[in-house]
């Protein structure tokens, strides 16, 4: 996750959105609910968005 966050300028909205999408993809690779929650909360804090938004994107990716 840190590798993804370092790739982007998080002060730019479009780059923040792209990093959130990449992190959501990474989280889908994890089966454990607790681990997903922890990663979503950590990412949300760094991106200054809600953990729910990230979890929502994860759930959408799983339904594709």
PDB file of C-alpha atoms in Angstrom, residues 11-62:
ATOM      1  CA  UNK A  11      -2.490  16.804  -3.175  1.00  0.00           C
ATOM      2  CA  UNK A  12      -3.977  16.307  -6.668  1.00  0.00           C
ATOM      3  CA  UNK A  13      -7.548  15.004  -6.691  1.00  0.00           C
ATOM      4  CA  UNK A  14      -7.172  12.856  -9.804  1.00  0.00           C
ATOM      5  CA  UNK A  15      -4.037  11.197  -8.422  1.00  0.00           C
ATOM      6  CA  UNK A  16      -5.719  10.641  -5.063  1.00  0.00           C
ATOM      7  CA  UNK A  17      -8.602   8.930  -6.884  1.00  0.00           C
ATOM      8  CA  UNK A  18      -6.232   6.735  -8.883  1.00  0.00           C
ATOM      9  CA  UNK A  19      -4.322   5.706  -5.776  1.00  0.00           C
ATOM     10  CA  UNK A  20      -7.586   4.847  -4.007  1.00  0.00           C
ATOM     11  CA  UNK A  21      -8.563   2.634  -6.949  1.00  0.00           C
ATOM     12  CA  UNK A  22      -5.224   0.833  -6.870  1.00  0.00           C
ATOM     13  CA  UNK A  23      -5.450   0.315  -3.130  1.00  0.00           C
ATOM     14  CA  UNK A  24      -8.993  -1.052  -3.487  1.00  0.00           C
ATOM     15  CA  UNK A  25      -7.614  -3.538  -6.011  1.00  0.00           C
ATOM     16  CA  UNK A  26      -4.880  -4.585  -3.580  1.00  0.00           C
ATOM     17  CA  UNK A  27      -7.402  -5.031  -0.792  1.00  0.00           C
ATOM     18  CA  UNK A  28      -9.503  -7.362  -2.958  1.00  0.00           C
ATOM     19  CA  UNK A  29      -6.498  -9.710  -2.968  1.00  0.00           C
ATOM     20  CA  UNK A  30      -6.969 -10.186   0.799  1.00  0.00           C
ATOM     21  CA  UNK A  31      -9.611 -12.612   2.046  1.00  0.00           C
ATOM     22  CA  UNK A  32      -9.566 -11.746   5.754  1.00  0.00           C
ATOM     23  CA  UNK A  33     -12.241  -9.213   6.687  1.00  0.00           C
ATOM     24  CA  UNK A  34     -10.219  -7.790   9.567  1.00  0.00           C
ATOM     25  CA  UNK A  35      -7.173  -7.285   7.354  1.00  0.00           C
ATOM     26  CA  UNK A  36      -9.309  -5.561   4.737  1.00  0.00           C
ATOM     27  CA  UNK A  37     -10.739  -3.248   7.363  1.00  0.00           C
ATOM     28  CA  UNK A  38      -7.307  -2.359   8.716  1.00  0.00           C
ATOM     29  CA  UNK A  39      -5.897  -1.620   5.265  1.00  0.00           C
ATOM     30  CA  UNK A  40      -8.978   0.385   4.295  1.00  0.00           C
ATOM     31  CA  UNK A  41      -8.726   2.512   7.448  1.00  0.00           C
ATOM     32  CA  UNK A  42      -4.991   3.072   6.999  1.00  0.00           C
ATOM     33  CA  UNK A  43      -5.458   4.088   3.369  1.00  0.00           C
ATOM     34  CA  UNK A  44      -8.420   6.293   4.191  1.00  0.00           C
ATOM     35  CA  UNK A  45      -6.411   8.168   6.777  1.00  0.00           C
ATOM     36  CA  UNK A  46      -3.547   8.794   4.339  1.00  0.00           C
ATOM     37  CA  UNK A  47      -5.899   9.763   1.499  1.00  0.00           C
ATOM     38  CA  UNK A  48      -8.168  11.836   3.744  1.00  0.00           C
ATOM     39  CA  UNK A  49     -11.278   9.972   2.613  1.00  0.00           C
ATOM     40  CA  UNK A  50     -13.647   7.608   4.392  1.00  0.00           C
ATOM     41  CA  UNK A  51     -12.804   3.954   4.897  1.00  0.00           C
ATOM     42  CA  UNK A  52     -16.351   3.236   3.747  1.00  0.00           C
ATOM     43  CA  UNK A  53     -15.556   4.701   0.322  1.00  0.00           C
ATOM     44  CA  UNK A  54     -12.626   2.338  -0.075  1.00  0.00           C
ATOM     45  CA  UNK A  55     -14.620  -0.662   1.159  1.00  0.00           C
ATOM     46  CA  UNK A  56     -17.381   0.269  -1.289  1.00  0.00           C
ATOM     47  CA  UNK A  57     -14.881   0.224  -4.172  1.00  0.00           C
ATOM     48  CA  UNK A  58     -13.555  -3.139  -2.966  1.00  0.00           C
ATOM     49  CA  UNK A  59     -17.073  -4.573  -2.938  1.00  0.00           C
ATOM     50  CA  UNK A  60     -17.781  -3.194  -6.420  1.00  0.00           C
ATOM     51  CA  UNK A  61     -14.614  -4.820  -7.767  1.00  0.00           C
ATOM     52  CA  UNK A  62     -15.668  -8.169  -6.317  1.00  0.00           C
TER      53      UNK A  62
END
